[in-house]
PDB file of C-alpha atoms and ligand atoms in Angstrom:
ATOM      1  CA  MET O   1      18.637 144.846 227.649  1.00 91.00           C
ATOM      2  CA  ASP O   2      17.390 143.800 224.214  1.00 96.00           C
ATOM      3  CA  LEU O   3      13.910 142.395 224.746  1.00 98.00           C
ATOM      4  CA  GLY O   4      14.120 140.405 221.525  1.00 97.00           C
ATOM      5  CA  ILE O   5      10.718 141.514 220.192  1.00 98.00           C
ATOM      6  CA  ASN O   6      11.869 143.556 217.215  1.00 98.00           C
ATOM      7  CA  GLY O   7       9.532 142.601 214.337  1.00 98.00           C
ATOM      8  CA  LYS O   8       7.181 140.526 216.519  1.00 98.00           C
ATOM      9  CA  LYS O   9       3.490 141.168 215.878  1.00 98.00           C
ATOM     10  CA  ALA O  10       1.483 142.336 218.886  1.00 98.00           C
ATOM     11  CA  LEU O  11      -2.198 142.997 219.575  1.00 99.00           C
ATOM     12  CA  VAL O  12      -2.913 145.261 222.541  1.00 99.00           C
ATOM     13  CA  LEU O  13      -6.546 145.593 223.610  1.00 98.00           C
ATOM     14  CA  GLY O  14      -8.011 148.536 225.527  1.00 98.00           C
ATOM     15  CA  ALA O  15      -5.295 150.688 224.036  1.00 98.00           C
ATOM     16  CA  SER O  16      -6.918 154.086 223.463  1.00 98.00           C
ATOM     17  CA  GLN O  17      -5.668 155.382 226.825  1.00 98.00           C
ATOM     18  CA  GLY O  18      -4.222 154.376 230.183  1.00 98.00           C
ATOM     19  CA  LEU O  19      -2.338 151.134 230.717  1.00 98.00           C
ATOM     20  CA  GLY O  20      -3.130 149.685 227.272  1.00 98.00           C
ATOM     21  CA  GLN O  21      -1.841 152.815 225.557  1.00 98.00           C
ATOM     22  CA  ALA O  22       1.367 152.770 227.605  1.00 98.00           C
ATOM     23  CA  ILE O  23       1.984 149.096 226.775  1.00 98.00           C
ATOM     24  CA  ALA O  24       1.221 149.501 223.066  1.00 98.00           C
ATOM     25  CA  ALA O  25       3.550 152.505 222.809  1.00 98.00           C
ATOM     26  CA  THR O  26       6.324 150.717 224.700  1.00 98.00           C
ATOM     27  CA  LEU O  27       6.118 147.614 222.510  1.00 98.00           C
ATOM     28  CA  ALA O  28       6.211 149.792 219.378  1.00 98.00           C
ATOM     29  CA  ARG O  29       9.311 151.582 220.662  1.00 98.00           C
ATOM     30  CA  GLU O  30      10.890 148.129 221.167  1.00 98.00           C
ATOM     31  CA  GLY O  31      10.352 147.419 217.479  1.00 98.00           C
ATOM     32  CA  ALA O  32       7.184 145.308 217.649  1.00 98.00           C
ATOM     33  CA  LYS O  33       4.543 145.711 214.923  1.00 98.00           C
ATOM     34  CA  VAL O  34       1.639 146.790 217.087  1.00 98.00           C
ATOM     35  CA  ILE O  35      -2.086 146.646 216.432  1.00 98.00           C
ATOM     36  CA  ALA O  36      -3.790 148.717 219.120  1.00 98.00           C
ATOM     37  CA  ALA O  37      -7.551 148.289 219.527  1.00 98.00           C
ATOM     38  CA  ALA O  38     -10.366 149.950 221.468  1.00 98.00           C
ATOM     39  CA  ARG O  39     -13.705 151.618 220.711  1.00 98.00           C
ATOM     40  CA  ASN O  40     -12.065 155.012 220.236  1.00 98.00           C
ATOM     41  CA  LYS O  41      -9.831 154.217 217.279  1.00 98.00           C
ATOM     42  CA  ASP O  42      -9.237 157.923 216.594  1.00 98.00           C
ATOM     43  CA  ALA O  43      -7.697 158.384 220.046  1.00 98.00           C
ATOM     44  CA  ILE O  44      -5.206 155.609 219.241  1.00 98.00           C
ATOM     45  CA  ALA O  45      -4.298 157.168 215.907  1.00 98.00           C
ATOM     46  CA  ASP O  46      -3.904 160.496 217.685  1.00 98.00           C
ATOM     47  CA  TRP O  47      -1.515 159.388 220.465  1.00 98.00           C
ATOM     48  CA  ALA O  48       0.469 157.239 218.031  1.00 98.00           C
ATOM     49  CA  GLN O  49       0.924 160.143 215.636  1.00 98.00           C
ATOM     50  CA  LYS O  50       1.901 162.535 218.440  1.00 98.00           C
ATOM     51  CA  GLY O  51       4.481 160.028 219.652  1.00 97.00           C
ATOM     52  CA  GLY O  52       5.802 159.395 216.132  1.00 98.00           C
ATOM     53  CA  LEU O  53       4.899 155.712 216.449  1.00 98.00           C
ATOM     54  CA  ASP O  54       3.969 153.389 213.615  1.00 95.00           C
ATOM     55  CA  ILE O  55       0.923 151.688 215.118  1.00 98.00           C
ATOM     56  CA  THR O  56      -2.136 150.207 213.440  1.00 98.00           C
ATOM     57  CA  ALA O  57      -5.307 151.457 215.146  1.00 98.00           C
ATOM     58  CA  LYS O  58      -8.346 149.174 215.058  1.00 98.00           C
ATOM     59  CA  HIS O  59     -11.867 149.542 216.360  1.00 98.00           C
ATOM     60  CA  VAL O  60     -13.241 146.891 218.692  1.00 98.00           C
ATOM     61  CA  ASP O  61     -16.094 146.917 221.173  1.00 98.00           C
ATOM     62  CA  LEU O  62     -15.477 144.039 223.561  1.00 98.00           C
ATOM     63  CA  SER O  63     -19.117 144.108 224.686  1.00 98.00           C
ATOM     64  CA  ASP O  64     -20.225 143.248 221.135  1.00 98.00           C
ATOM     65  CA  PRO O  65     -19.524 139.691 219.873  1.00 98.00           C
ATOM     66  CA  ALA O  66     -19.850 140.783 216.221  1.00 98.00           C
ATOM     67  CA  SER O  67     -17.234 143.487 216.701  1.00 98.00           C
ATOM     68  CA  VAL O  68     -14.922 141.002 218.450  1.00 98.00           C
ATOM     69  CA  GLU O  69     -15.408 138.558 215.579  1.00 98.00           C
ATOM     70  CA  GLY O  70     -14.524 141.297 213.073  1.00 98.00           C
ATOM     71  CA  LEU O  71     -11.250 142.018 214.862  1.00 98.00           C
ATOM     72  CA  ILE O  72     -10.330 138.331 215.094  1.00 98.00           C
ATOM     73  CA  SER O  73     -11.036 137.721 211.380  1.00 98.00           C
ATOM     74  CA  MET O  74      -8.967 140.728 210.336  1.00 98.00           C
ATOM     75  CA  ILE O  75      -6.013 139.606 212.447  1.00 98.00           C
ATOM     76  CA  LEU O  76      -6.197 135.999 211.273  1.00 98.00           C
ATOM     77  CA  GLU O  77      -6.280 137.162 207.640  1.00 98.00           C
ATOM     78  CA  GLN O  78      -3.007 138.955 208.359  1.00 96.00           C
ATOM     79  CA  GLY O  79      -1.373 135.818 209.785  1.00 96.00           C
ATOM     80  CA  GLY O  80      -2.109 136.288 213.508  1.00 98.00           C
ATOM     81  CA  VAL O  81       0.084 137.785 216.208  1.00 98.00           C
ATOM     82  CA  ASP O  82       2.977 136.654 218.420  1.00 98.00           C
ATOM     83  CA  ILE O  83       2.025 138.759 221.438  1.00 99.00           C
ATOM     84  CA  LEU O  84      -1.461 139.314 222.848  1.00 99.00           C
ATOM     85  CA  VAL O  85      -2.132 141.807 225.630  1.00 99.00           C
ATOM     86  CA  ASN O  86      -5.621 141.229 227.018  1.00 98.00           C
ATOM     87  CA  ASN O  87      -7.142 144.346 228.525  1.00 98.00           C
ATOM     88  CA  ALA O  88     -10.611 145.835 228.854  1.00 96.00           C
ATOM     89  CA  GLY O  89     -12.100 148.742 230.727  1.00 93.00           C
ATOM     90  CA  GLY O  90     -12.944 148.222 234.375  1.00 93.00           C
ATOM     91  CA  PRO O  91     -16.608 147.970 235.413  1.00 94.00           C
ATOM     92  CA  LEU O  92     -18.632 150.407 237.506  1.00 91.00           C
ATOM     93  CA  PRO O  93     -18.066 150.455 241.263  1.00 92.00           C
ATOM     94  CA  GLY O  94     -20.634 148.866 243.574  1.00 94.00           C
ATOM     95  CA  GLY O  95     -21.095 146.271 246.300  1.00 96.00           C
ATOM     96  CA  ALA O  96     -21.663 142.541 245.954  1.00 97.00           C
ATOM     97  CA  THR O  97     -25.458 142.891 245.786  1.00 98.00           C
ATOM     98  CA  THR O  98     -25.523 146.064 243.677  1.00 95.00           C
ATOM     99  CA  PRO O  99     -25.350 144.638 240.131  1.00 97.00           C
ATOM    100  CA  ASP O 100     -28.441 143.102 238.572  1.00 97.00           C
ATOM    101  CA  ARG O 101     -28.257 139.937 236.468  1.00 98.00           C
ATOM    102  CA  GLU O 102     -27.824 141.915 233.265  1.00 97.00           C
ATOM    103  CA  SER O 103     -24.828 143.814 234.680  1.00 97.00           C
ATOM    104  CA  TRP O 104     -23.156 140.576 235.785  1.00 98.00           C
ATOM    105  CA  ASN O 105     -23.676 139.049 232.339  1.00 98.00           C
ATOM    106  CA  LYS O 106     -22.581 142.168 230.450  1.00 97.00           C
ATOM    107  CA  THR O 107     -19.427 142.556 232.542  1.00 98.00           C
ATOM    108  CA  PHE O 108     -18.514 138.885 232.145  1.00 98.00           C
ATOM    109  CA  ASN O 109     -19.125 139.071 228.404  1.00 98.00           C
ATOM    110  CA  THR O 110     -17.024 142.227 227.959  1.00 98.00           C
ATOM    111  CA  MET O 111     -14.144 141.565 230.360  1.00 98.00           C
ATOM    112  CA  ALA O 112     -13.919 137.779 230.258  1.00 98.00           C
ATOM    113  CA  SER O 113     -15.701 135.926 227.393  1.00 98.00           C
ATOM    114  CA  SER O 114     -14.434 138.306 224.702  1.00 98.00           C
ATOM    115  CA  LEU O 115     -10.838 137.978 225.893  1.00 98.00           C
ATOM    116  CA  PHE O 116     -11.192 134.180 226.135  1.00 98.00           C
ATOM    117  CA  GLU O 117     -12.524 134.059 222.552  1.00 98.00           C
ATOM    118  CA  ILE O 118      -9.810 136.309 221.129  1.00 98.00           C
ATOM    119  CA  THR O 119      -7.088 134.292 222.870  1.00 99.00           C
ATOM    120  CA  THR O 120      -8.520 130.934 221.818  1.00 98.00           C
ATOM    121  CA  ARG O 121      -8.671 131.959 218.175  1.00 98.00           C
ATOM    122  CA  LEU O 122      -5.219 133.567 218.055  1.00 98.00           C
ATOM    123  CA  LEU O 123      -3.446 130.715 219.870  1.00 98.00           C
ATOM    124  CA  PRO O 124      -3.128 128.197 216.981  1.00 98.00           C
ATOM    125  CA  ASN O 125      -0.872 130.608 215.069  1.00 98.00           C
ATOM    126  CA  MET O 126       1.412 130.946 218.089  1.00 98.00           C
ATOM    127  CA  GLN O 127       1.419 127.169 218.539  1.00 98.00           C
ATOM    128  CA  GLU O 128       2.495 126.705 214.934  1.00 98.00           C
ATOM    129  CA  LYS O 129       5.404 129.116 215.433  1.00 98.00           C
ATOM    130  CA  LYS O 130       6.286 127.566 218.817  1.00 98.00           C
ATOM    131  CA  TRP O 131       6.477 131.060 220.274  1.00 98.00           C
ATOM    132  CA  GLY O 132       3.824 133.215 221.889  1.00 98.00           C
ATOM    133  CA  ARG O 133       3.086 135.586 224.744  1.00 99.00           C
ATOM    134  CA  ILE O 134      -0.294 136.116 226.359  1.00 98.00           C
ATOM    135  CA  LEU O 135      -0.453 138.747 229.051  1.00 99.00           C
ATOM    136  CA  THR O 136      -3.694 139.744 230.769  1.00 99.00           C
ATOM    137  CA  ILE O 137      -4.112 142.867 232.849  1.00 98.00           C
ATOM    138  CA  GLY O 138      -5.756 142.075 236.185  1.00 98.00           C
ATOM    139  CA  SER O 139      -5.916 144.047 239.407  1.00 97.00           C
ATOM    140  CA  SER O 140      -4.667 143.977 242.978  1.00 97.00           C
ATOM    141  CA  GLY O 141      -8.307 143.047 243.722  1.00 97.00           C
ATOM    142  CA  ILE O 142      -7.566 139.506 242.532  1.00 96.00           C
ATOM    143  CA  VAL O 143      -5.313 138.920 245.545  1.00 96.00           C
ATOM    144  CA  GLN O 144      -7.066 141.270 247.953  1.00 95.00           C
ATOM    145  CA  PRO O 145     -10.642 142.107 246.887  1.00 96.00           C
ATOM    146  CA  ILE O 146     -11.183 145.876 246.761  1.00 94.00           C
ATOM    147  CA  PRO O 147     -14.190 147.185 248.723  1.00 93.00           C
ATOM    148  CA  ASN O 148     -17.045 148.438 246.519  1.00 93.00           C
ATOM    149  CA  LEU O 149     -15.598 146.888 243.343  1.00 95.00           C
ATOM    150  CA  ALA O 150     -17.568 143.625 243.390  1.00 97.00           C
ATOM    151  CA  LEU O 151     -18.008 143.293 239.636  1.00 97.00           C
ATOM    152  CA  SER O 152     -14.291 143.749 239.057  1.00 97.00           C
ATOM    153  CA  ASN O 153     -13.189 141.495 241.940  1.00 98.00           C
ATOM    154  CA  THR O 154     -15.536 138.707 240.871  1.00 98.00           C
ATOM    155  CA  VAL O 155     -15.050 138.644 237.108  1.00 98.00           C
ATOM    156  CA  ARG O 156     -11.285 139.001 237.455  1.00 98.00           C
ATOM    157  CA  ALA O 157     -11.224 135.937 239.724  1.00 98.00           C
ATOM    158  CA  ALA O 158     -12.632 133.947 236.809  1.00 98.00           C
ATOM    159  CA  ILE O 159     -10.089 135.445 234.411  1.00 98.00           C
ATOM    160  CA  THR O 160      -7.286 134.484 236.803  1.00 98.00           C
ATOM    161  CA  ALA O 161      -8.420 130.863 236.950  1.00 98.00           C
ATOM    162  CA  TRP O 162      -8.679 130.789 233.147  1.00 98.00           C
ATOM    163  CA  SER O 163      -5.212 132.290 232.679  1.00 98.00           C
ATOM    164  CA  ARG O 164      -3.583 129.848 235.088  1.00 98.00           C
ATOM    165  CA  THR O 165      -5.349 126.881 233.482  1.00 98.00           C
ATOM    166  CA  LEU O 166      -4.288 127.952 229.998  1.00 99.00           C
ATOM    167  CA  ALA O 167      -0.653 128.422 231.048  1.00 99.00           C
ATOM    168  CA  ASP O 168      -0.258 124.672 231.642  1.00 98.00           C
ATOM    169  CA  GLU O 169      -1.921 123.773 228.371  1.00 98.00           C
ATOM    170  CA  VAL O 170       0.423 125.742 226.097  1.00 98.00           C
ATOM    171  CA  ALA O 171       3.718 125.930 228.016  1.00 98.00           C
ATOM    172  CA  GLY O 172       5.107 123.066 225.923  1.00 98.00           C
ATOM    173  CA  ASP O 173       4.480 125.112 222.764  1.00 98.00           C
ATOM    174  CA  GLY O 174       6.802 127.929 223.829  1.00 98.00           C
ATOM    175  CA  ILE O 175       3.862 130.125 224.820  1.00 99.00           C
ATOM    176  CA  THR O 176       3.799 131.919 228.150  1.00 99.00           C
ATOM    177  CA  VAL O 177       0.566 133.014 229.828  1.00 99.00           C
ATOM    178  CA  ASN O 178       0.796 135.517 232.650  1.00 99.00           C
ATOM    179  CA  MET O 179      -1.139 138.207 234.446  1.00 98.00           C
ATOM    180  CA  ILE O 180       0.055 141.601 235.531  1.00 98.00           C
ATOM    181  CA  LEU O 181      -1.653 143.220 238.494  1.00 98.00           C
ATOM    182  CA  PRO O 182      -1.825 146.996 238.781  1.00 98.00           C
ATOM    183  CA  GLY O 183      -2.168 148.453 242.252  1.00 97.00           C
ATOM    184  CA  ARG O 184      -2.952 152.119 241.690  1.00 97.00           C
ATOM    185  CA  ILE O 185      -1.398 153.376 238.481  1.00 98.00           C
ATOM    186  CA  HIS O 186      -2.345 156.930 237.629  1.00 98.00           C
ATOM    187  CA  THR O 187      -4.760 156.708 234.670  1.00 97.00           C
ATOM    188  CA  GLY O 188      -8.210 158.075 233.807  1.00 93.00           C
ATOM    189  CA  ARG O 189      -9.749 155.008 235.451  1.00 91.00           C
ATOM    190  CA  VAL O 190      -8.097 155.776 238.801  1.00 95.00           C
ATOM    191  CA  ASP O 191      -9.235 159.410 238.613  1.00 95.00           C
ATOM    192  CA  GLN O 192     -12.798 158.242 237.915  1.00 92.00           C
ATOM    193  CA  LEU O 193     -12.763 155.820 240.844  1.00 92.00           C
ATOM    194  CA  ASP O 194     -11.339 158.485 243.166  1.00 95.00           C
ATOM    195  CA  ASP O 195     -14.047 160.919 242.072  1.00 95.00           C
ATOM    196  CA  ALA O 196     -16.743 158.275 242.646  1.00 92.00           C
ATOM    197  CA  ALA O 197     -15.322 157.496 246.111  1.00 93.00           C
ATOM    198  CA  ALA O 198     -15.238 161.208 246.999  1.00 95.00           C
ATOM    199  CA  LYS O 199     -18.895 161.533 246.037  1.00 95.00           C
ATOM    200  CA  ARG O 200     -19.907 158.404 247.948  1.00 92.00           C
ATOM    201  CA  LEU O 201     -18.004 159.414 251.098  1.00 93.00           C
ATOM    202  CA  ASN O 202     -18.986 163.079 250.786  1.00 96.00           C
ATOM    203  CA  THR O 203     -15.393 164.249 250.753  1.00 97.00           C
ATOM    204  CA  THR O 204     -12.859 165.648 248.259  1.00 96.00           C
ATOM    205  CA  ARG O 205     -10.821 163.759 245.704  1.00 95.00           C
ATOM    206  CA  GLU O 206      -7.680 165.104 247.415  1.00 96.00           C
ATOM    207  CA  GLN O 207      -8.745 163.402 250.657  1.00 97.00           C
ATOM    208  CA  VAL O 208      -9.478 160.133 248.844  1.00 96.00           C
ATOM    209  CA  VAL O 209      -6.052 160.236 247.187  1.00 97.00           C
ATOM    210  CA  LYS O 210      -4.396 161.013 250.532  1.00 97.00           C
ATOM    211  CA  ASN O 211      -6.111 157.976 252.103  1.00 96.00           C
ATOM    212  CA  SER O 212      -5.056 155.775 249.167  1.00 96.00           C
ATOM    213  CA  LEU O 213      -1.440 156.903 249.308  1.00 98.00           C
ATOM    214  CA  ALA O 214      -1.313 156.100 253.024  1.00 97.00           C
ATOM    215  CA  LYS O 215      -1.870 152.435 252.083  1.00 97.00           C
ATOM    216  CA  ILE O 216       0.869 152.322 249.419  1.00 98.00           C
ATOM    217  CA  PRO O 217       4.372 151.770 250.855  1.00 98.00           C
ATOM    218  CA  ALA O 218       5.906 153.626 247.895  1.00 98.00           C
ATOM    219  CA  GLY O 219       3.793 156.628 248.931  1.00 98.00           C
ATOM    220  CA  ARG O 220       2.600 157.472 245.419  1.00 98.00           C
ATOM    221  CA  TYR O 221       0.534 156.228 242.516  1.00 98.00           C
ATOM    222  CA  GLY O 222       2.480 154.419 239.817  1.00 98.00           C
ATOM    223  CA  ASP O 223       3.159 155.922 236.417  1.00 98.00           C
ATOM    224  CA  PRO O 224       1.713 154.038 233.382  1.00 98.00           C
ATOM    225  CA  GLN O 225       5.243 153.798 231.960  1.00 98.00           C
ATOM    226  CA  GLU O 226       6.460 151.947 235.074  1.00 98.00           C
ATOM    227  CA  PHE O 227       3.646 149.468 234.508  1.00 98.00           C
ATOM    228  CA  ALA O 228       4.291 149.179 230.762  1.00 98.00           C
ATOM    229  CA  ASP O 229       7.990 148.465 231.295  1.00 98.00           C
ATOM    230  CA  VAL O 230       7.156 145.369 233.364  1.00 98.00           C
ATOM    231  CA  ALA O 231       4.532 144.311 230.813  1.00 99.00           C
ATOM    232  CA  ALA O 232       7.074 144.679 227.990  1.00 98.00           C
ATOM    233  CA  PHE O 233       9.492 142.414 229.837  1.00 98.00           C
ATOM    234  CA  LEU O 234       6.802 139.795 230.438  1.00 98.00           C
ATOM    235  CA  VAL O 235       5.947 139.584 226.721  1.00 98.00           C
ATOM    236  CA  SER O 236       9.596 139.647 225.698  1.00 98.00           C
ATOM    237  CA  ASP O 237      11.841 136.836 224.541  1.00 98.00           C
ATOM    238  CA  ARG O 238      13.786 137.334 227.770  1.00 98.00           C
ATOM    239  CA  ALA O 239      10.846 136.220 229.951  1.00 98.00           C
ATOM    240  CA  SER O 240      10.677 132.774 228.318  1.00 98.00           C
ATOM    241  CA  TYR O 241      10.637 130.870 231.641  1.00 98.00           C
ATOM    242  CA  VAL O 242       7.957 132.998 233.336  1.00 98.00           C
ATOM    243  CA  THR O 243       4.526 131.453 232.924  1.00 98.00           C
ATOM    244  CA  GLY O 244       1.391 130.934 235.020  1.00 98.00           C
ATOM    245  CA  SER O 245       2.455 133.917 237.119  1.00 98.00           C
ATOM    246  CA  MET O 246       0.736 136.997 238.465  1.00 98.00           C
ATOM    247  CA  ILE O 247       3.222 139.839 238.677  1.00 98.00           C
ATOM    248  CA  ARG O 248       2.327 142.777 240.912  1.00 98.00           C
ATOM    249  CA  VAL O 249       3.144 146.330 239.912  1.00 98.00           C
ATOM    250  CA  ASP O 250       1.763 148.076 242.960  1.00 98.00           C
ATOM    251  CA  GLY O 251       4.424 149.951 244.947  1.00 98.00           C
ATOM    252  CA  GLY O 252       3.901 147.369 247.720  1.00 98.00           C
ATOM    253  CA  LEU O 253       0.108 147.904 248.029  1.00 98.00           C
ATOM    254  CA  ILE O 254      -0.801 144.212 248.289  1.00 96.00           C
ATOM    255  CA  ARG O 255       0.251 143.115 251.767  1.00 93.00           C
ATOM    256  CA  GLY O 256      -0.363 139.354 251.324  1.00 91.00           C
ATOM    257  CA  LEU O 257       2.637 137.134 250.649  1.00 91.00           C
TER     258      LEU O 257
HETATM  259  N1  NAP C   1      -5.044 151.937 236.618  1.00 81.51           N
HETATM  260  C1  NAP C   1      -5.010 151.162 237.676  1.00 81.51           C
HETATM  261  O1  NAP C   1      -4.340 151.445 238.674  1.00 81.51           O
HETATM  262  C2  NAP C   1      -5.787 149.884 237.708  1.00 81.51           C
HETATM  263  C3  NAP C   1      -5.869 149.179 238.915  1.00 81.51           C
HETATM  264  C4  NAP C   1      -6.556 147.970 238.931  1.00 81.51           C
HETATM  265  C5  NAP C   1      -7.140 147.485 237.772  1.00 81.51           C
HETATM  266  N2  NAP C   1      -7.056 148.212 236.617  1.00 81.51           N
HETATM  267  C6  NAP C   1      -7.693 147.661 235.437  1.00 81.51           C
HETATM  268  O2  NAP C   1      -6.798 147.647 234.344  1.00 81.51           O
HETATM  269  C7  NAP C   1      -7.523 147.883 233.135  1.00 81.51           C
HETATM  270  C8  NAP C   1      -6.923 149.084 232.427  1.00 81.51           C
HETATM  271  O3  NAP C   1      -6.953 150.158 233.330  1.00 81.51           O
HETATM  272  P1  NAP C   1      -6.757 151.672 232.900  1.00 81.51           P
HETATM  273  O4  NAP C   1      -6.451 152.389 234.164  1.00 81.51           O
HETATM  274  O5  NAP C   1      -5.849 151.767 231.755  1.00 81.51           O
HETATM  275  O6  NAP C   1      -8.257 152.036 232.447  1.00 81.51           O
HETATM  276  P2  NAP C   1      -8.765 153.176 231.475  1.00 81.51           P
HETATM  277  O7  NAP C   1      -7.873 154.357 231.513  1.00 81.51           O
HETATM  278  O8  NAP C   1     -10.208 153.347 231.815  1.00 81.51           O
HETATM  279  O9  NAP C   1      -8.637 152.497 230.023  1.00 81.51           O
HETATM  280  C9  NAP C   1      -9.456 151.429 229.683  1.00 81.51           C
HETATM  281  C10 NAP C   1      -9.256 151.059 228.213  1.00 81.51           C
HETATM  282  O10 NAP C   1     -10.168 150.015 227.894  1.00 81.51           O
HETATM  283  C11 NAP C   1     -10.894 150.384 226.715  1.00 81.51           C
HETATM  284  N3  NAP C   1     -12.252 149.849 226.768  1.00 81.51           N
HETATM  285  C12 NAP C   1     -13.204 150.095 227.697  1.00 81.51           C
HETATM  286  N4  NAP C   1     -14.336 149.456 227.359  1.00 81.51           N
HETATM  287  C13 NAP C   1     -14.090 148.815 226.189  1.00 81.51           C
HETATM  288  C14 NAP C   1     -14.877 148.024 225.326  1.00 81.51           C
HETATM  289  N5  NAP C   1     -16.168 147.746 225.580  1.00 81.51           N
HETATM  290  N6  NAP C   1     -14.312 147.536 224.211  1.00 81.51           N
HETATM  291  C15 NAP C   1     -13.018 147.810 223.911  1.00 81.51           C
HETATM  292  N7  NAP C   1     -12.213 148.545 224.693  1.00 81.51           N
HETATM  293  C16 NAP C   1     -12.765 149.058 225.808  1.00 81.51           C
HETATM  294  C17 NAP C   1     -10.899 151.903 226.728  1.00 81.51           C
HETATM  295  O11 NAP C   1     -10.996 152.415 225.408  1.00 81.51           O
HETATM  296  P3  NAP C   1     -12.357 152.887 224.665  1.00 81.51           P
HETATM  297  O12 NAP C   1     -13.160 153.626 225.664  1.00 81.51           O
HETATM  298  O13 NAP C   1     -11.820 153.721 223.546  1.00 81.51           O
HETATM  299  O14 NAP C   1     -13.004 151.629 224.189  1.00 81.51           O
HETATM  300  C18 NAP C   1      -9.529 152.223 227.281  1.00 81.51           C
HETATM  301  O15 NAP C   1      -8.579 152.243 226.247  1.00 81.51           O
HETATM  302  C19 NAP C   1      -8.982 148.095 233.534  1.00 81.51           C
HETATM  303  O16 NAP C   1      -9.666 146.878 233.457  1.00 81.51           O
HETATM  304  C20 NAP C   1      -8.875 148.519 234.985  1.00 81.51           C
HETATM  305  O17 NAP C   1     -10.025 148.256 235.737  1.00 81.51           O
HETATM  306  C21 NAP C   1      -6.392 149.390 236.562  1.00 81.51           C
END
């Protein structure tokens, strides 16, 4: 299927590794002109070069408003983008009373406010062109809060409400706004969380993985490419009538209807 994004300009955040990297690479292979951003710009340049992909690597630290502003200005000077993939690193594990006020504020600033600001500023260009795609990476924890991931569960709930609200506001401009929810896709983040769980429960990572797999009907973690393929469809021309949705890519993990 031709996704119809050849020549479209895309910004993918959190793209130095994991899900962001897989999405950025997939969009580039589909012919999009991709700007991939994260703190580790060199890592982006490295995986792009190894994959023979023509990708522009940019530095951004989503916890730093000045850095976010720098990225926005640079992109606006170049005429904006057609596709925006909102993604940031996940926060530290912990219960609902674990984070102090500073951690709540920092997580909200990094994972939510920065993405809201970037989207708000890049939207007018999409509105002018009457075409745009905004896709935000969420988590299964939005539907079914994940134990010991209070910061993530809570801040992502706010992002979900924002995304759904925005979808209505720009649907008439040919812009779709969706979320994509990973269950357990095998990235560095999942390895880190499994290691942290093993330490907390005084067991091995193998045991933690075994327990996780028992809850996934597909019986395995997902591959980042499987996730990126769904993301690529959602930002494609073909998905023009999908908006305000949360699409699960979770091997059946989320049991709720
Ligand atoms: N993998 C899963 O199964 C899964 C499940 C549920 C939710 N999620 C969520 O989906 C998102 C992506 O997951 P992932 O597995 O790809 O995570 P990952 O492997 O840890 O990658 C996170 C990406 O975000 C970037 N990042 C982190 N902090 C940043 C900052 N302050 N400014 C700019 N970029 C930053 C990282 O790059 P730099 O370090 O170079 O900045 C990296 O490229 C995360 O929010 C994660 O919590 C993932």
